[in-house]
Amino acid sequence: MAIPEKDSSRAARLRHEIEKHDYQYYVLDQPLIPDAEYDRLFRELQALEKQYPELLQYHDSPTQRVGGKPLDAFQKVFHSVPMLSIRTETDISDEGAIAFDARVRRELKLGESEPPVEYSCELKFDGLAINLRYEQGLLVQATTRGDGETGEDVTQNVRTIHCIPLRLRGCDASVLEVRGEVYMSRRDFERYNEKQRAHGLPTLVNPRNGAAGGIRQLDPGLAAKRRLSFFAYGLGEVRGWELPATHSTLLDSLGRMGVPVSTERAVVKGAPGLVDFHRRVAAQRDSLPFDIDGVVYKVNSLALQQKLGFVTREPRWACAHKFPAEEQMTVVHDIDIQVGRTGKLTPVAKLEPVFVGGTTVSNATLHNEDETRRKDVRIGDTVIVRRAGDVIPEVVGVVLDRRPENAGKPFDLDRLLHGHCPVCGSAIVREEGEADWRCSGGLFCPAQRKQALLHFAGRRALDIEGLGDKLVDQLVDGGIVSTPADLYDRDKLNLQKLAGLERMGEKSANNLIDAIENSKQTTLARFVYALGIRNVGEATAKDLARHFGTLEKLMHADETQLQLVPDVGPVVAQSIVAFFAERHNVDVIRELLRGGVTPQESAGMPVETLPLAGRTFVLTGTLGIAREIAKEKLEALGAKVAGSVSKKTDYVVAGSEAGSKLDKARQLAVPVMDEQQFIEFMESMEARHET
Ligand code: IVH
C-alpha cells in the first residue's frame, strides 16, 4: 500500500526533528525543548511507523535505536581498511613528546633550521575502538576492532548509543567509515554502580570495562542500560568524499556532520606545543567527565601522514603519550571500619602506599560489607586500587593468585566489631534491604559528631578555614564543642579555651574565631548541605534551596512536596522529613540562627538561562500538590504562570474537575497535561536543568 504523501512527509519531518533534538541533547548538551515535547514527537512518529511499517525500511528512524532482539553470537566482519593501533610513549615526562617530534623530523628529513611540524593533539579516550560505517549517510554497520583485520558486528548495540547519529548531516558519501572510541562517562559509571550496589549486584570495575562489556552484550537492551557515549578520532574506508588537507579539519567536518568530537583538542607546533598540551591536559584530567589514559599526537597534514606511512602495524605519524595509571596493585595490610557522619560504617582497606592516578594512596574504600564479600577482599591480599577523577580511591578487585597462605578470613563486619560501634560502643544495625551497617548512637557517637562538624565546616559547606580533623578531635574530646551551633557560642568556644589546646598559637586561635565569624554570612544551599542530612548532597541542597527559597518552607515540607524537587525521590524525601522531625536537629538549627548564622534566602539564577524561560503555563482544576508549590516550581525554572488561557499559553495543567479553562485550551489547541504528566514533565525538565 502506498503511503499517503502527507504521512510520509510528516514522518520524514518528525525523524529530522527528533534527530535534531537528540543531537542537541546528547552531543551538545543543550536541549531546546522539554522532554514532554520530545516524547510527543517521538510517539507521533511511532504511531505513523506502526500504521505504515514500510517507513522503517531504511532503519534510520530514531525510534529504532533499541528494539533489536538478542543475538546468539556476533557476526565476524572483515575491515576493508585495517584498524591499527598506535605506538605508546611510556615515558610520562616531557621527554615522551620531545622524542616523538624528533622521530617525525628525522623521518621527514627536516633540518634544524626548518620550521616546526604542525600537530593535532587529542585526548586518548579510555574505552573501546569502534568502526562506524555510513553508506549514503546512513549508519549501516558498527564493528569492534577485533584483531585489527576482523572485528565483530555490534551494530544493534551501537544504535543504542544516543550520541551516535543514525544519519550523517549533509553527507551522502557512498562510504564513510568513522572511527572512534566508545566510552562510559564517570557519571554514568558511578550511577550504574550505585544502583548495582544498592541492589546487592556486581559492580563494574572501571568505565572501560563498562564500555567494552556493554558493547559485547548479546542483548541490546542490556547494552542500552550502560548509557555509553562516543568520540570520533579518525576515518576508515572512504569513497565519494574528498578528504580535507589536515586531520584537525577532518575532525571539524565530522563534528559538523553531527558526530561527537571532543572539544579538548588543539593544533600546535613542534615539541614545545606537544609538551604544553600534555601538561595542560594532565592538569585537567581529574575534572574531565570521562577517563583518559593519556593524549594522542598526530601529524596534522594528511599529505605528510601519507609520506610517513607505517611501520608494521603502527603509523609513524601518531603516538600516544601516557599519564600515570589510574589503577595499580598493592597489598592490604588491614581493614578498618570508618564511622561516617550519618553513622554509616564503611570498611576501608589500609594499603601499602601506592602511586595511582597521580597521587599516593594508602586508604581505599571497600564501600560496604556485601561488596567486600563479593570481591572477597582479605587482609594480606594483593588488590587493584583505582583512583580516577576526584572520586575516593576504591579497591576494585583481588589478584587471587597472589593470595598468601596466611591471608585473613572472609570479611564479616558484625563479627569484626563484635556488634558494637568501634568509636562509641553503641549497637550496630543493618536494616533489611539496606546495604550498610550503621552505628545506632546518633550524635551521642563522637565519631558522628566529629564528622558532622567537619562536614559543616567543609569547603563546600560553611567553609570555616582552619577547622580540620585534629582540631575537631580536640574540641569534641575536650567537651568544648559538640554541635555546630556551639561554634558560634562564645561562652563555649573562645580565645581563652582555644589557648588551652595543644599546638594552638594565639594567631591561629584568632584566625579561627575570625573564620567562624565570617562563615555566618552564607547561602541557603550551603547551609542546607552543611546540615548533613542523609542522602542530601551538594546538588540536592542547591535544588532544595532554589525550590523552597526559605529555610522555613523547607523545614515544613512534607514528602509529596519534597518529591517535586529534581532528583528527590521517596528515599531522599523521607531522609529530609526524618531529619527535621528530630527535635535535636531543629534545636541545633534554631541555635545556629540565634548565634548569628544567616543563610541568604534566595539563590536565584538569571531567568533567561532557565529551561522554561519564556513559557507560559495555566494551572486549573484540583491538583494533588498545592497550587502554590506548583507555581513556585514552575517559576523557579523560569516559566510564567498565568490566570487565563489564551493563544500565548504554552501548556495547561489540568487537575480533576477542570472546567472552562480546559475547554478553552482544547478550543485553542493548547497542549494539556494531567497532574501525573505534569509531575513527570517537571522531573525531566529539572533533571535536564541539573545536568
Ligand atoms: S588514533 C591509526 N586517537 O587508543 C591511528 N586512537 O592504539 C588509530 N584511542 O585502541 C588510532 N583515543 O581506540 C587514536 N584520540 C585517539 C584515541 C585513540 C583513544 C585508542 C584507540 C586504540 C588505541 C590506539
XYZ file of C-alpha atoms and ligand atoms in Angstrom:
715
model
C 0.000 0.000 0.000
C 1.381 3.363 -0.940
C 1.839 5.751 1.979
C -0.088 8.981 1.500
C 2.296 11.804 0.723
C 1.119 13.805 3.712
C 2.020 10.973 6.126
C 5.356 10.073 4.606
C 6.494 13.664 4.597
C 5.252 14.136 8.161
C 7.286 11.066 9.189
C 10.370 12.440 7.470
C 9.857 15.772 9.177
C 9.497 14.066 12.559
C 12.625 11.952 12.027
C 14.512 15.099 11.188
C 13.173 16.997 14.216
C 13.916 14.147 16.625
C 17.420 13.723 15.227
C 17.989 17.405 15.763
C 16.847 17.188 19.378
C 18.915 14.056 20.015
C 21.933 15.954 18.762
C 21.160 18.981 20.921
C 20.665 16.806 23.969
C 23.277 14.071 23.649
C 26.067 15.781 21.738
C 25.797 19.461 22.578
C 24.153 19.020 25.982
C 21.824 21.922 25.100
C 18.241 20.714 24.867
C 15.902 23.046 23.004
C 12.595 21.602 24.118
C 11.223 19.981 27.267
C 11.240 16.194 27.428
C 7.473 16.059 27.276
C 7.502 17.797 23.921
C 10.208 15.464 22.662
C 8.177 12.480 23.836
C 5.167 13.766 21.950
C 7.140 13.967 18.685
C 8.550 10.535 19.353
C 5.151 8.977 19.960
C 3.692 10.589 16.884
C 6.449 9.085 14.770
C 5.989 5.688 16.410
C 2.290 5.792 15.624
C 2.953 6.588 11.950
C 5.508 3.794 11.726
C 3.064 1.384 13.243
C 0.484 2.365 10.689
C 2.949 2.143 7.774
C 5.739 -0.342 8.598
C 7.253 0.411 5.178
C 8.516 3.644 6.716
C 11.112 1.591 8.579
C 12.867 0.115 5.592
C 15.993 2.252 5.935
C 16.387 1.728 9.688
C 17.456 5.296 10.258
C 14.438 6.144 12.325
C 15.291 7.362 15.821
C 12.570 5.029 17.107
C 14.704 2.087 16.029
C 17.659 2.634 18.349
C 16.643 -0.132 20.711
C 14.346 -2.827 19.539
C 16.657 -5.452 18.164
C 16.299 -8.983 19.525
C 19.091 -10.638 21.487
C 21.649 -12.384 19.269
C 23.166 -15.842 19.658
C 26.563 -14.611 18.552
C 28.152 -11.668 16.772
C 28.950 -11.932 13.078
C 32.580 -11.568 12.078
C 33.324 -8.618 9.817
C 36.444 -8.029 7.755
C 37.776 -4.450 7.938
C 38.387 -3.132 4.434
C 40.931 -0.760 5.965
C 42.694 -2.442 8.910
C 42.160 -0.887 12.340
C 45.643 -0.162 13.556
C 46.900 0.792 16.924
C 49.420 3.460 17.778
C 52.776 3.472 19.377
C 52.652 4.338 23.041
C 55.227 6.576 24.625
C 55.548 5.173 28.119
C 57.917 7.860 29.327
C 55.317 10.046 31.013
C 57.679 13.005 31.332
C 58.065 15.725 28.663
C 60.695 13.523 27.041
C 57.969 11.374 25.501
C 56.715 14.296 23.435
C 60.201 15.534 22.545
C 61.250 12.077 21.353
C 58.179 11.761 19.100
C 58.762 15.124 17.439
C 62.431 14.257 16.905
C 61.439 10.958 15.269
C 58.965 12.644 12.945
C 61.514 15.258 11.892
C 64.126 12.593 11.249
C 61.740 10.534 9.106
C 60.752 13.650 7.156
C 64.443 14.560 6.836
C 63.857 18.025 8.241
C 66.937 20.025 9.097
C 67.252 22.035 12.284
C 66.608 25.305 10.508
C 63.353 24.096 9.014
C 60.063 25.203 10.618
C 58.338 23.131 13.313
C 55.903 20.361 12.334
C 52.234 21.034 12.980
C 50.395 18.500 15.143
C 46.812 17.755 16.025
C 46.654 16.951 19.740
C 43.781 14.949 21.186
C 42.771 13.072 24.273
C 43.393 9.360 24.500
C 39.968 8.112 25.456
C 39.905 5.031 27.615
C 37.240 2.847 26.082
C 36.875 0.592 23.119
C 37.662 1.286 19.447
C 34.685 1.134 17.073
C 34.260 1.493 13.331
C 31.008 3.127 12.199
C 30.209 2.506 8.552
C 27.962 5.072 6.879
C 26.701 4.473 3.345
C 24.920 7.340 1.638
C 24.966 8.968 5.048
C 23.165 6.115 6.830
C 24.703 4.078 9.632
C 24.746 0.564 8.187
C 27.223 -1.257 10.383
C 29.273 -0.872 13.539
C 32.183 -3.161 14.300
C 34.700 -3.695 17.040
C 38.373 -3.612 16.278
C 38.954 -7.307 16.985
C 42.457 -8.219 15.877
C 42.566 -5.205 13.563
C 41.776 -7.287 10.461
C 38.472 -8.774 11.538
C 36.074 -7.451 14.137
C 32.571 -8.218 15.320
C 29.309 -6.746 14.140
C 27.881 -4.853 17.114
C 25.513 -2.635 15.140
C 22.486 -3.334 17.324
C 24.306 -2.246 20.456
C 25.902 0.793 18.891
C 22.484 2.002 17.746
C 21.539 2.334 21.424
C 24.264 4.962 21.911
C 22.233 8.103 21.562
C 25.023 10.476 20.637
C 25.932 8.389 17.571
C 23.980 9.713 14.577
C 21.992 7.147 12.604
C 22.262 9.529 9.663
C 25.056 11.987 8.946
C 24.119 15.579 8.304
C 24.939 16.888 4.882
C 26.988 13.863 3.823
C 25.858 11.301 1.307
C 29.284 9.840 0.502
C 28.891 6.302 -0.828
C 31.123 5.088 2.031
C 32.378 6.946 5.073
C 33.775 4.906 7.936
C 34.100 6.924 11.134
C 36.428 5.524 13.772
C 36.494 6.411 17.383
C 36.110 5.309 20.955
C 33.015 4.125 22.768
C 33.297 5.056 26.427
C 31.286 5.345 29.601
C 31.288 8.713 31.360
C 32.355 8.766 35.003
C 28.934 9.934 35.976
C 27.138 7.123 34.129
C 29.635 4.663 35.584
C 29.077 5.899 39.155
C 25.319 5.882 38.696
C 25.343 2.391 37.303
C 27.484 1.123 40.151
C 25.450 2.899 42.810
C 22.338 1.211 41.511
C 24.016 -2.167 41.372
C 25.400 -1.729 44.890
C 22.028 -0.731 46.257
C 20.572 -3.940 44.821
C 23.488 -6.054 46.003
C 24.510 -6.773 42.395
C 28.045 -6.914 40.989
C 29.586 -3.564 40.085
C 31.696 -2.608 37.091
C 35.419 -2.462 37.729
C 36.001 0.696 35.694
C 34.334 2.691 32.908
C 36.447 0.987 30.258
C 35.175 -2.455 31.234
C 31.709 -0.957 31.391
C 32.006 0.194 27.789
C 33.700 -2.929 26.467
C 31.298 -5.241 28.279
C 28.306 -3.157 27.229
C 29.215 -3.304 23.550
C 29.634 -7.048 23.774
C 26.201 -7.760 25.271
C 24.182 -10.006 23.008
C 21.018 -8.337 24.223
C 20.864 -4.714 23.026
C 18.530 -3.913 25.923
C 21.402 -4.626 28.328
C 23.815 -2.589 26.234
C 21.411 0.363 26.399
C 21.399 0.166 30.226
C 25.080 1.078 30.323
C 24.458 4.504 28.749
C 27.544 4.617 26.612
C 28.996 7.564 24.727
C 31.298 8.050 21.768
C 34.031 10.327 20.412
C 35.347 10.157 16.843
C 39.094 10.393 16.192
C 39.598 9.283 12.603
C 38.413 7.515 9.461
C 38.469 4.057 7.895
C 37.334 3.375 4.346
C 36.202 6.444 2.416
C 34.525 6.521 -1.003
C 32.938 9.526 -2.626
C 34.110 12.057 -0.087
C 37.000 14.434 -0.528
C 39.435 14.402 2.361
C 40.439 17.782 3.790
C 44.100 18.731 3.991
C 44.543 18.236 7.716
C 43.467 15.891 10.479
C 42.098 18.732 12.610
C 39.808 19.998 9.833
C 38.746 16.413 9.227
C 37.543 16.223 12.833
C 35.835 19.594 12.405
C 33.989 18.187 9.378
C 32.868 15.131 11.328
C 31.616 17.437 14.058
C 29.511 19.316 11.511
C 28.041 16.026 10.343
C 26.684 15.527 13.847
C 29.350 13.086 15.019
C 30.599 13.743 18.571
C 34.145 15.066 18.529
C 35.829 16.162 21.746
C 36.427 19.882 22.050
C 39.503 19.222 24.163
C 41.949 19.300 21.280
C 44.496 21.669 19.856
C 46.631 22.308 16.820
C 50.181 23.033 17.974
C 53.636 23.486 16.549
C 56.714 21.430 17.370
C 57.785 19.668 20.553
C 57.080 22.671 22.835
C 53.472 22.627 21.643
C 53.150 18.916 22.434
C 54.718 19.313 25.863
C 52.383 22.165 26.607
C 49.302 20.176 25.605
C 50.384 17.154 27.656
C 50.841 19.322 30.754
C 47.658 21.263 30.254
C 45.552 18.125 29.869
C 47.293 16.421 32.810
C 46.210 19.338 34.992
C 42.615 18.997 33.796
C 42.466 15.237 33.883
C 40.649 14.869 37.204
C 37.957 17.320 36.243
C 37.086 15.736 32.884
C 33.746 13.922 32.795
C 35.378 10.738 31.454
C 38.573 8.719 31.915
C 41.550 9.264 29.668
C 44.827 7.433 29.900
C 46.914 9.968 28.034
C 46.951 12.203 24.981
C 47.493 11.416 21.302
C 49.654 13.450 18.940
C 49.089 13.233 15.187
C 50.960 14.946 12.372
C 48.260 17.329 11.189
C 48.895 17.327 7.430
C 47.330 14.287 5.761
C 49.912 14.589 2.964
C 52.739 14.315 5.490
C 50.938 11.420 7.180
C 50.971 9.584 3.886
C 54.624 10.361 3.388
C 55.460 8.997 6.829
C 53.448 5.792 6.365
C 53.524 2.819 8.727
C 55.956 0.543 10.494
C 54.394 -2.888 10.839
C 51.011 -2.153 12.400
C 51.634 1.357 13.624
C 51.555 4.703 11.838
C 54.764 6.717 12.094
C 52.715 9.910 12.206
C 50.934 9.285 15.514
C 51.851 8.484 19.054
C 50.106 8.120 22.398
C 51.670 9.838 25.387
C 50.515 8.339 28.650
C 49.588 9.718 32.042
C 50.125 7.944 35.355
C 47.895 4.863 35.500
C 44.609 5.121 37.384
C 44.836 1.536 38.569
C 47.676 -0.089 40.493
C 48.316 -3.205 42.505
C 49.170 -3.082 46.174
C 48.817 -5.067 49.401
C 46.059 -4.785 52.023
C 47.641 -4.504 55.472
C 44.409 -4.162 57.379
C 40.709 -3.438 57.094
C 39.386 -0.602 59.240
C 35.833 0.456 59.816
C 35.110 4.158 59.488
C 32.117 5.787 61.089
C 30.552 8.368 58.801
C 28.564 11.451 59.547
C 25.283 9.564 59.433
C 26.643 6.560 61.304
C 27.313 4.562 58.189
C 30.060 2.015 58.797
C 32.381 1.781 55.823
C 35.102 -0.832 55.533
C 38.319 0.826 54.398
C 41.398 -1.029 53.205
C 44.669 0.155 54.739
C 47.167 -0.240 51.946
C 50.844 -0.391 51.304
C 51.135 3.172 49.897
C 50.944 3.196 46.107
C 51.192 5.924 43.460
C 47.952 5.846 41.492
C 46.182 8.392 39.275
C 48.784 10.999 40.154
C 48.848 10.745 43.978
C 49.964 8.395 46.714
C 47.112 6.398 48.140
C 47.171 4.465 51.410
C 43.436 4.037 52.106
C 40.783 2.833 49.694
C 37.111 2.303 50.256
C 35.526 -1.127 50.136
C 32.046 0.504 50.075
C 30.109 -1.957 52.215
C 30.014 -5.458 53.593
C 28.348 -7.134 50.619
C 30.784 -5.668 48.174
C 33.772 -6.598 50.315
C 32.494 -10.150 50.474
C 31.660 -10.372 46.808
C 35.164 -9.247 45.940
C 36.392 -11.434 48.789
C 38.990 -8.944 49.960
C 41.093 -10.250 52.848
C 43.970 -8.902 54.896
C 47.215 -9.822 53.154
C 45.668 -9.837 49.686
C 47.139 -8.089 46.693
C 44.417 -5.873 45.296
C 43.819 -3.496 42.404
C 43.210 0.068 43.535
C 41.572 2.639 41.315
C 41.683 6.404 41.716
C 40.136 8.433 38.904
C 38.903 11.999 38.935
C 38.120 13.367 42.344
C 36.365 10.158 43.345
C 37.590 8.447 46.532
C 40.092 5.664 45.774
C 38.498 2.228 45.780
C 39.513 -1.400 45.789
C 38.194 -2.878 42.565
C 39.334 -6.446 42.909
C 41.678 -9.052 44.339
C 44.563 -10.638 42.461
C 43.677 -14.123 43.656
C 46.786 -15.941 42.559
C 48.787 -13.670 44.828
C 46.807 -14.555 47.944
C 49.246 -15.636 50.661
C 48.713 -18.819 52.706
C 48.150 -16.774 55.839
C 45.603 -14.377 54.332
C 42.798 -13.261 56.645
C 39.321 -14.762 56.917
C 36.383 -13.786 54.707
C 35.113 -10.375 55.741
C 32.369 -10.215 58.376
C 31.671 -6.729 59.675
C 29.461 -7.714 62.582
C 31.940 -10.265 63.885
C 34.858 -7.919 63.384
C 33.176 -5.275 65.533
C 31.526 -7.701 67.968
C 28.267 -5.924 67.257
C 29.427 -2.527 68.551
C 30.428 0.793 67.045
C 34.230 0.995 67.193
C 34.007 4.580 68.420
C 31.134 4.846 70.875
C 30.264 1.232 71.572
C 26.589 1.600 70.613
C 24.950 -1.328 68.902
C 25.392 -1.571 65.151
C 22.406 -2.291 62.954
C 21.783 -3.292 59.398
C 18.209 -2.835 58.376
C 16.529 -5.147 55.949
C 17.023 -4.113 52.362
C 19.944 -1.836 53.345
C 23.455 -2.486 52.177
C 25.056 -0.578 55.065
C 25.631 -1.259 58.703
C 25.153 1.774 60.922
C 26.093 2.873 64.404
C 22.868 3.458 66.301
C 24.478 6.055 68.559
C 23.470 9.130 66.556
C 25.066 12.334 67.795
C 25.967 10.583 71.009
C 28.691 8.918 68.962
C 31.763 11.185 68.977
C 32.721 9.921 65.538
C 29.416 11.046 64.105
C 29.659 14.315 65.984
C 33.153 14.937 64.662
C 32.182 14.022 61.129
C 29.126 16.246 61.367
C 31.323 19.158 62.487
C 33.901 18.553 59.790
C 31.176 18.337 57.201
C 29.577 21.513 58.496
C 32.881 23.392 58.306
C 33.851 21.907 54.932
C 34.802 23.943 51.908
C 31.525 23.308 50.128
C 29.502 23.870 53.274
C 30.095 26.820 55.648
C 33.750 26.887 54.671
C 35.411 27.506 58.023
C 39.089 27.530 57.274
C 41.323 26.031 59.912
C 38.723 23.719 61.430
C 40.330 20.421 60.445
C 40.491 16.838 61.790
C 42.965 17.436 64.577
C 41.241 20.489 65.970
C 37.808 18.886 65.789
C 39.203 15.886 67.689
C 40.472 18.174 70.420
C 37.295 20.232 70.585
C 34.993 17.215 70.781
C 37.204 15.094 73.038
C 37.761 18.090 75.325
C 33.992 18.598 75.626
C 34.258 22.155 74.302
C 32.100 21.722 71.220
C 29.547 19.088 70.475
C 27.270 20.568 67.836
C 27.855 23.044 65.005
C 25.863 25.617 66.979
C 28.480 25.522 69.757
C 30.986 27.004 67.311
C 29.049 30.269 67.419
C 28.571 30.340 71.163
C 31.378 32.440 72.635
C 30.706 31.130 76.119
C 31.687 27.707 74.845
C 34.284 28.482 72.231
C 36.523 31.479 72.847
C 40.136 32.573 72.676
C 40.764 31.560 76.245
C 39.610 27.981 75.693
C 41.460 27.730 72.413
C 44.628 28.915 74.132
C 44.465 25.851 76.356
C 44.631 23.465 73.392
C 47.730 21.729 72.180
C 49.580 23.328 69.269
C 47.217 26.294 69.172
C 49.026 29.614 68.933
C 47.396 32.966 69.565
C 47.424 33.771 65.881
C 45.705 30.550 64.803
C 43.143 30.985 67.550
C 42.360 34.496 66.329
C 42.168 33.302 62.753
C 39.803 30.517 63.669
C 37.420 32.815 65.508
C 37.527 35.192 62.532
C 36.820 32.369 60.106
C 33.861 31.264 62.202
C 32.518 34.810 62.313
C 32.919 35.142 58.548
C 31.065 31.914 57.925
C 27.886 33.412 59.350
C 27.012 35.004 56.033
C 26.238 32.092 53.790
C 23.753 30.862 51.217
C 20.734 28.720 51.914
C 22.135 25.995 49.648
C 25.385 25.799 51.608
C 23.540 25.861 54.888
C 21.248 23.003 53.870
C 24.177 20.986 52.605
C 26.106 21.736 55.808
C 23.362 20.206 57.955
C 24.494 16.822 56.720
C 21.066 15.384 56.045
C 21.360 11.798 54.923
C 21.157 11.471 51.125
C 21.359 15.238 50.606
C 24.495 16.095 48.669
C 25.559 19.429 47.315
C 23.447 19.241 44.160
C 20.306 18.270 46.043
C 20.915 21.009 48.588
C 21.094 23.539 45.768
C 17.878 22.246 44.277
C 16.152 22.346 47.637
C 17.276 25.924 48.226
C 16.224 27.019 44.765
C 12.902 25.281 45.053
C 11.814 26.307 48.518
C 13.587 29.627 48.740
C 13.453 29.767 52.533
C 14.619 27.510 55.317
C 11.212 27.600 56.986
C 9.459 26.298 53.884
C 11.963 23.511 53.505
C 11.636 22.551 57.166
C 7.877 22.271 56.841
C 7.708 20.470 53.512
C 6.134 17.028 53.502
C 7.296 14.093 51.407
C 4.985 14.873 48.493
C 6.153 18.459 48.284
C 9.776 17.385 48.537
C 9.403 14.953 45.692
C 8.667 17.797 43.326
C 12.314 18.793 43.574
C 14.692 17.446 40.889
C 16.231 14.091 41.742
C 14.337 13.933 45.024
C 12.634 10.563 45.157
C 10.880 8.844 48.051
C 14.132 7.852 49.786
C 15.643 11.329 49.811
C 12.312 12.912 50.726
C 11.991 10.551 53.653
C 15.527 11.342 54.871
C 14.740 15.056 54.830
C 11.464 14.671 56.678
C 13.118 12.379 59.216
C 15.903 14.905 59.752
C 13.571 17.773 60.542
C 11.343 15.536 62.641
C 14.263 15.019 65.009
C 13.895 17.523 67.819
C 17.612 17.776 68.374
C 18.249 18.797 64.758
C 15.684 21.560 64.877
C 17.172 22.801 68.178
C 20.627 22.978 66.618
C 19.241 24.905 63.636
C 17.472 27.396 65.913
C 20.650 27.848 67.934
C 22.660 28.397 64.771
C 20.277 31.121 63.653
C 20.285 32.662 67.103
C 24.089 32.515 67.076
C 24.065 34.772 64.019
C 24.294 32.357 61.089
C 22.339 33.953 58.260
C 21.617 31.819 55.238
C 20.799 34.147 52.405
C 17.428 33.021 51.281
C 17.288 33.438 47.550
C 19.748 31.696 45.362
C 18.208 32.543 42.016
C 19.797 32.340 38.620
C 19.307 34.727 35.709
C 15.870 33.904 34.338
C 16.847 33.805 30.676
C 19.118 30.800 31.226
C 16.378 28.716 32.840
C 14.861 25.836 30.884
C 11.285 27.117 30.902
C 12.157 30.758 30.251
C 9.529 32.387 28.062
C 6.912 29.643 28.557
C 3.512 30.385 29.959
C 1.507 27.869 31.986
C -2.019 27.893 33.264
C -2.976 25.714 36.224
C -6.585 24.679 36.537
C -8.799 22.209 38.380
C -7.903 20.494 41.636
C -4.293 19.418 41.883
C -2.957 16.979 44.476
C 0.059 19.164 45.027
C -0.543 22.610 46.385
C -1.139 25.100 43.588
C 1.328 27.491 45.227
C 4.078 24.903 45.143
C 3.440 24.009 41.521
C 3.587 27.701 40.714
C 6.802 28.299 42.592
C 8.339 25.303 40.985
C 7.468 26.495 37.507
C 8.731 29.949 38.282
C 11.952 28.540 39.642
C 12.510 27.081 36.176
C 11.803 30.421 34.545
C 8.172 29.887 33.464
C 5.322 32.348 33.891
C 2.103 31.182 35.470
C -0.946 32.976 34.102
C -4.546 33.047 35.298
C -6.330 32.569 31.998
C -5.861 30.619 28.792
C -5.023 32.481 25.610
C -3.125 31.918 22.382
C 0.006 32.807 24.302
C -0.425 29.882 26.706
C 2.096 27.118 26.098
C 0.655 24.481 28.431
C -2.393 23.933 30.550
C -2.058 21.696 33.586
C -5.496 20.305 34.317
C -6.353 18.726 37.650
C -9.604 16.961 38.362
C -12.827 18.839 37.675
C -11.151 21.315 35.403
C -13.789 23.440 33.723
C -13.888 26.320 31.314
C -10.132 26.846 31.139
C -9.740 23.305 29.927
C -12.437 23.825 27.298
C -10.707 26.968 26.162
C -7.381 25.133 25.911
C -8.959 22.458 23.708
C -10.535 25.126 21.564
C -7.191 26.846 21.032
C -5.312 23.530 20.668
C -3.075 24.370 23.615
C -1.302 21.211 24.905
C -2.884 19.896 28.112
C -1.202 17.766 30.769
C -2.841 15.942 33.618
C -1.187 16.014 37.008
C 0.795 12.823 36.544
C 2.166 14.070 33.226
C 2.969 17.378 34.857
C 4.948 15.710 37.634
C 6.888 13.659 35.093
C 7.402 16.697 32.937
C 8.817 18.691 35.833
C 11.073 15.836 36.821
C 12.539 15.541 33.381
C 12.881 19.316 32.965
C 14.671 19.589 36.220
C 16.845 16.592 35.502
C 17.963 18.301 32.300
C 18.405 21.576 34.065
C 20.529 19.741 36.558
C 22.943 18.238 34.000
S 44.143 7.103 16.644
C 45.890 4.770 13.159
N 43.206 8.699 18.503
O 43.951 4.075 21.537
C 45.536 5.516 14.404
N 43.316 6.379 18.989
O 46.319 2.236 19.818
C 44.398 4.904 15.105
N 42.429 5.788 21.214
O 42.610 1.326 20.899
C 44.159 5.358 16.483
N 41.867 7.828 21.804
O 40.912 3.114 20.193
C 43.508 7.430 18.178
N 42.338 10.251 20.022
C 42.645 8.973 19.694
C 42.414 7.898 20.575
C 42.773 6.606 20.190
C 41.883 6.548 22.165
C 42.602 4.324 21.330
C 42.237 3.533 20.110
C 43.164 2.354 20.152
C 44.349 2.885 20.887
C 45.438 3.248 19.924
